[in-house]
mmCIF file of C-alpha atoms and ligand atoms in Angstrom:
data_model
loop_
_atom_site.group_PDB
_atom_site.id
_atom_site.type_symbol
_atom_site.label_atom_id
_atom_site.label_comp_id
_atom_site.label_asym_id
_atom_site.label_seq_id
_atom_site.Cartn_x
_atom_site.Cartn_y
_atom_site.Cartn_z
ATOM 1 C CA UNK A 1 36.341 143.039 36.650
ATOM 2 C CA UNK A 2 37.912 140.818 34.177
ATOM 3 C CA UNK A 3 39.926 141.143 31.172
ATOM 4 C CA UNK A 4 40.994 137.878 29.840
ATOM 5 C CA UNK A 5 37.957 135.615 29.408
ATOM 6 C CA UNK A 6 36.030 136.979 26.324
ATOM 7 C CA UNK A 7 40.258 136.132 25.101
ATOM 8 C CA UNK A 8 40.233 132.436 26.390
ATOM 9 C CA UNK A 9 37.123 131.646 25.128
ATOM 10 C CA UNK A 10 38.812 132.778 21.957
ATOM 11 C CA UNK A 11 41.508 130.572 22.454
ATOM 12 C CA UNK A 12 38.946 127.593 22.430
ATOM 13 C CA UNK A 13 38.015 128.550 18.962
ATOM 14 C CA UNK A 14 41.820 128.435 17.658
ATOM 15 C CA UNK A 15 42.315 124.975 19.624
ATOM 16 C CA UNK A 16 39.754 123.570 17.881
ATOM 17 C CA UNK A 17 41.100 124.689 14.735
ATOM 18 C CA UNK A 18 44.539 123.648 15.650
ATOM 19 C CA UNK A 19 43.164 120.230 16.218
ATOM 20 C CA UNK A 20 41.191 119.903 13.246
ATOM 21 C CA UNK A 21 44.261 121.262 11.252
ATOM 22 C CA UNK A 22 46.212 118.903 12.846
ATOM 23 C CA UNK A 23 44.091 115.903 11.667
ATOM 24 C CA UNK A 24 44.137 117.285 8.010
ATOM 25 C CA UNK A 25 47.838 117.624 8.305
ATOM 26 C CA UNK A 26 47.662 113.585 9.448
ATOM 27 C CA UNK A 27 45.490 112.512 6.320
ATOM 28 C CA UNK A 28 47.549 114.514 3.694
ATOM 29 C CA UNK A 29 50.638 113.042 5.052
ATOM 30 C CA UNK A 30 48.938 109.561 4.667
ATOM 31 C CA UNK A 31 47.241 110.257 1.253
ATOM 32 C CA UNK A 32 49.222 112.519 -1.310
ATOM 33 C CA UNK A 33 46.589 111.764 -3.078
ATOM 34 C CA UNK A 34 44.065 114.235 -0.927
ATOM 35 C CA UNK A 35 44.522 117.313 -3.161
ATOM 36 C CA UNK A 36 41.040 118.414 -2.355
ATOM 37 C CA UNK A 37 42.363 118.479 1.637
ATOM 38 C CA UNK A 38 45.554 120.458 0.900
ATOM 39 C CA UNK A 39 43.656 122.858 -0.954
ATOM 40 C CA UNK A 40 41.331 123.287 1.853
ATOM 41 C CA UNK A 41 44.378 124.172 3.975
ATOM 42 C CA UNK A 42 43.461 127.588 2.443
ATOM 43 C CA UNK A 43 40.257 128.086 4.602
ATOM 44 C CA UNK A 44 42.519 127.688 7.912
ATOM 45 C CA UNK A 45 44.774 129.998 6.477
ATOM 46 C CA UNK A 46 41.434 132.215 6.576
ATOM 47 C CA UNK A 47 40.427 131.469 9.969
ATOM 48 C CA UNK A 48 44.487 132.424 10.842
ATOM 49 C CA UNK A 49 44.428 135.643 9.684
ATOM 50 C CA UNK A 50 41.036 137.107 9.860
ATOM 51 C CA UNK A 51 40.067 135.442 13.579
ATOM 52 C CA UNK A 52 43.110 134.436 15.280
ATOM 53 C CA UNK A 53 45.647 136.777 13.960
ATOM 54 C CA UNK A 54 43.109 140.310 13.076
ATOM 55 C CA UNK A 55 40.513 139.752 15.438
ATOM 56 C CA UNK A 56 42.585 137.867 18.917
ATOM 57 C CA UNK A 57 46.416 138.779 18.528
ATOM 58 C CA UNK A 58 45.089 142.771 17.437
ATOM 59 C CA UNK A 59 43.035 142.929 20.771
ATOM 60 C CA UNK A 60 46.315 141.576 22.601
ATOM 61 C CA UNK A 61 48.642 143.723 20.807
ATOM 62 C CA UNK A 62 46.963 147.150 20.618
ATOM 63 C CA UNK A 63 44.855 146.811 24.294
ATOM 64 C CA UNK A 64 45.855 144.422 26.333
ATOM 65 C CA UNK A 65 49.483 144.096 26.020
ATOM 66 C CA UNK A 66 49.446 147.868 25.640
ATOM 67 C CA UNK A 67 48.294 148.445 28.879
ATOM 68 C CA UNK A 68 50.406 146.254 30.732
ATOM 69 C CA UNK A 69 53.573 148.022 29.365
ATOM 70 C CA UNK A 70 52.272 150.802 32.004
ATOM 71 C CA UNK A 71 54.535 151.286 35.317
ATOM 72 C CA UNK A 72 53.440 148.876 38.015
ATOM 73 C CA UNK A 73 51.810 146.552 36.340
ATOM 74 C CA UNK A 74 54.318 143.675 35.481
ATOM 75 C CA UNK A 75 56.718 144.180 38.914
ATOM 76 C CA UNK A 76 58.710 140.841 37.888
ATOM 77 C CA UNK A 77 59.608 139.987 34.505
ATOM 78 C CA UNK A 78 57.994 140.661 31.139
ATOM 79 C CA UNK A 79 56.924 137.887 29.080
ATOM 80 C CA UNK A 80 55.313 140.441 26.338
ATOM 81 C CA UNK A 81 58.336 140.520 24.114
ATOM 82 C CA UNK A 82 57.949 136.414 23.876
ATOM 83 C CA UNK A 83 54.629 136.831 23.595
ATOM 84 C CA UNK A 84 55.183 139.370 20.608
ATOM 85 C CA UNK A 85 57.865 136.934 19.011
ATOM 86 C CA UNK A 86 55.266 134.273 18.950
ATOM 87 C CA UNK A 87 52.850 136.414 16.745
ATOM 88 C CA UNK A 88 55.344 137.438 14.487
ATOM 89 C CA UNK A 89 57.068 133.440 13.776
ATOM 90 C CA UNK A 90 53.220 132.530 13.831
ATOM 91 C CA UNK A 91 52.753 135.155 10.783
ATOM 92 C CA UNK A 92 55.743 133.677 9.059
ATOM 93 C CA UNK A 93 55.006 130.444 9.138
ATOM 94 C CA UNK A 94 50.906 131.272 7.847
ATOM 95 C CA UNK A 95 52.702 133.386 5.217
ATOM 96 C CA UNK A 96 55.168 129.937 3.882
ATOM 97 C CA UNK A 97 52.188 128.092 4.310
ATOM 98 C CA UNK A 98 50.253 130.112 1.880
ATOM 99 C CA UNK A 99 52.815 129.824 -0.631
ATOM 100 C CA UNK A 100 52.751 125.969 -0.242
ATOM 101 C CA UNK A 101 49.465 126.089 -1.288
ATOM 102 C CA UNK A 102 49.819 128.049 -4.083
ATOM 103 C CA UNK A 103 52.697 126.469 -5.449
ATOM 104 C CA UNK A 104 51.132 122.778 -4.317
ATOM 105 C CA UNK A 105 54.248 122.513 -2.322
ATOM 106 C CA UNK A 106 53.123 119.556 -0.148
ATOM 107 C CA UNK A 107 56.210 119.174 2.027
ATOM 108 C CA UNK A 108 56.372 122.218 2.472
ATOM 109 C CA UNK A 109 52.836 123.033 3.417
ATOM 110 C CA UNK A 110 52.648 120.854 6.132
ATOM 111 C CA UNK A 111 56.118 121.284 7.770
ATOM 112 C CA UNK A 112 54.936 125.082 7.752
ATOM 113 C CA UNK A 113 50.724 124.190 9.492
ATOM 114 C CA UNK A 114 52.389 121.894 11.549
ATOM 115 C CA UNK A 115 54.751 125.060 12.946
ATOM 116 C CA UNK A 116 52.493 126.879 13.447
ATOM 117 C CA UNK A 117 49.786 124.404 15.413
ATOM 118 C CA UNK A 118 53.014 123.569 17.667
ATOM 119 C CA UNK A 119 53.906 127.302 18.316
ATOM 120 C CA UNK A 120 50.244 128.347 18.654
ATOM 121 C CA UNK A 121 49.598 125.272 21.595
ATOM 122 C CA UNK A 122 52.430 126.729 23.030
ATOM 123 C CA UNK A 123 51.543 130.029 22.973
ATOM 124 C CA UNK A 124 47.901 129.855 24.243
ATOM 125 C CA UNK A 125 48.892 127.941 27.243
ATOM 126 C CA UNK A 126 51.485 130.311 28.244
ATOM 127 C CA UNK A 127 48.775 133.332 27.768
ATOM 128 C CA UNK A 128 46.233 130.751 29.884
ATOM 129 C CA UNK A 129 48.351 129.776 32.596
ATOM 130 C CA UNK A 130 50.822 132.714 32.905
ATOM 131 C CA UNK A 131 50.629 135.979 30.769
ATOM 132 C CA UNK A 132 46.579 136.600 31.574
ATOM 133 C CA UNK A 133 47.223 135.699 35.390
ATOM 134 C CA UNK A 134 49.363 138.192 35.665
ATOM 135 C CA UNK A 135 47.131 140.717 33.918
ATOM 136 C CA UNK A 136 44.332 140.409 36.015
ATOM 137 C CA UNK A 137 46.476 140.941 38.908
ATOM 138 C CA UNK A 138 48.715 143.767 37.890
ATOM 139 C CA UNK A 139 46.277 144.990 36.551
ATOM 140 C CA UNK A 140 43.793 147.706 38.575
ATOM 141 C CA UNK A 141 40.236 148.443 37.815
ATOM 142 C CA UNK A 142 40.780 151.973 35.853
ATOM 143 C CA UNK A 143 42.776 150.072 33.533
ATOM 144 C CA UNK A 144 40.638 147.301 33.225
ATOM 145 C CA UNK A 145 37.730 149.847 32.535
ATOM 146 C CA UNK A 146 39.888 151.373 29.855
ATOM 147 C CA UNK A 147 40.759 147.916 27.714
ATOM 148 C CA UNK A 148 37.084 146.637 27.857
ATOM 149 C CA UNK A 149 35.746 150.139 26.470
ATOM 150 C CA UNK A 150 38.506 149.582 23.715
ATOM 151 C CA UNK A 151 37.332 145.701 23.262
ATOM 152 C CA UNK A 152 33.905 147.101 22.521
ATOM 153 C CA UNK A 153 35.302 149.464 19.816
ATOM 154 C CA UNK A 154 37.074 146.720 18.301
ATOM 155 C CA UNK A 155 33.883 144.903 18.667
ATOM 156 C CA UNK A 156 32.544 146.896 16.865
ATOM 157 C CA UNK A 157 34.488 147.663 14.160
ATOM 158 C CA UNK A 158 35.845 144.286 13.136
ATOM 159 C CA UNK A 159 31.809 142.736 14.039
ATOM 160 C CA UNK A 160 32.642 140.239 16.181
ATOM 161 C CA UNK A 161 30.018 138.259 16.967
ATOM 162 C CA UNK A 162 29.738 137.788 13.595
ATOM 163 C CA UNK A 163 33.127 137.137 12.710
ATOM 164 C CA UNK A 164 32.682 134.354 15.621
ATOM 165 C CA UNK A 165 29.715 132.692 13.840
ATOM 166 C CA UNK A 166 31.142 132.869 10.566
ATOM 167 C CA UNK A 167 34.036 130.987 11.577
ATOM 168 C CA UNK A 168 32.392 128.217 13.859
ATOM 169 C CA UNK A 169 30.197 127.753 10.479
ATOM 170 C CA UNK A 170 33.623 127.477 8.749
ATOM 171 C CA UNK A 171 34.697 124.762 11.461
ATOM 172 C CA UNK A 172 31.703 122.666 10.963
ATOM 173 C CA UNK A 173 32.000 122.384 7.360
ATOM 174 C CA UNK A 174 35.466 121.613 7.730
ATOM 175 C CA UNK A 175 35.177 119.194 10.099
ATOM 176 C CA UNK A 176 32.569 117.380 7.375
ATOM 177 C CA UNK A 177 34.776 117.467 4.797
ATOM 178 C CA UNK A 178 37.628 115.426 6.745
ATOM 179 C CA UNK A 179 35.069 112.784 8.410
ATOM 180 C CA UNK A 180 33.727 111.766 4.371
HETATM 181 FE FE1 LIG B 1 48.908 135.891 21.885
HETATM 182 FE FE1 LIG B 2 46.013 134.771 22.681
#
């Protein structure tokens, strides 16, 4: 039984983003002029928030990191309070970076997306490589029946297979917009 890979495939989705952001970020800096791409710097803050911070870091916080606060199943250290700290200087820096925007703070703006893509690289390769290893083997198979029942609820309730498309229709026209 496995608990980690509808999560990695999520993390695909963000490092996509991440690198698309990252080539915005890369044409502002060489354009000033590119109002029309700051601006759009708005519809990653979307994808952020609604998909990587609602929809991913919600089913980490309130399932799986949940359950691997129980006895037994981390035996030598615990990386969840890092993992936690992540999410939260990942929220701060989406929340600056929104005010860029509003305020057409350039410099600002893109010291702040750049943070976060930086932190968020970081922080899925340390959940691929380390944190979701150790899951699926502290982890026994009551437990893992438990968190997928609660995926499904969040499923569910949050839609997300159509959360998913929406956003992967977001990426695409995203990805247009910086290749004109
Ligand atoms: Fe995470
Ligand atoms: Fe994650």
């Amino acid at each position: 039984m496995n608990v980690t890979k509808k999560l990695m495939d999520e993390h695909q989705l963000i490092i996509k983003y991440i690198s698309l952001l990252e080539l915005y970020l890369t044409k502002i800096k060489n354009d000033r002029k590119r109002e029309d791409l700051f601006v759009k710097l708005g519809d990653f803050v979307d994808f952020i928030k609604n998909y990587a911070d609602k929809y991913h870091h919600a089913k980490e916080e309130n399932i799986l990191f949940k359950f691997m606060e129980e006895p037994g199943v981390l035996t030598h250290c615990n990386p969840l309070p890092v993992m936690l700290n992540d999410h939260e200087n990942g929220r701060h820096f989406i929340r600056e970076l929104l005010v860029a925007i509003v305020n057409h703070d350039y410099a600002k703006g893109l010291l702040n997306a750049q943070a976060w893509a930086n932190l968020l690289t970081e922080h899925i390769y340390k959940e691929d490589n380390v944190l979701y290893v150790m899951a699926e083997q502290g982890l026994n198979d009551e437990q893992k029946t438990k968190i997928n029942l609660e995926y499904d609820q969040i499923e569910k309730q949050l839609n997300g297979e159509n959360l998913e498309k929406k956003y992967i229709m977001l990426y695409s026209l995203l990805e247009e917009v910086i290749k004109k």
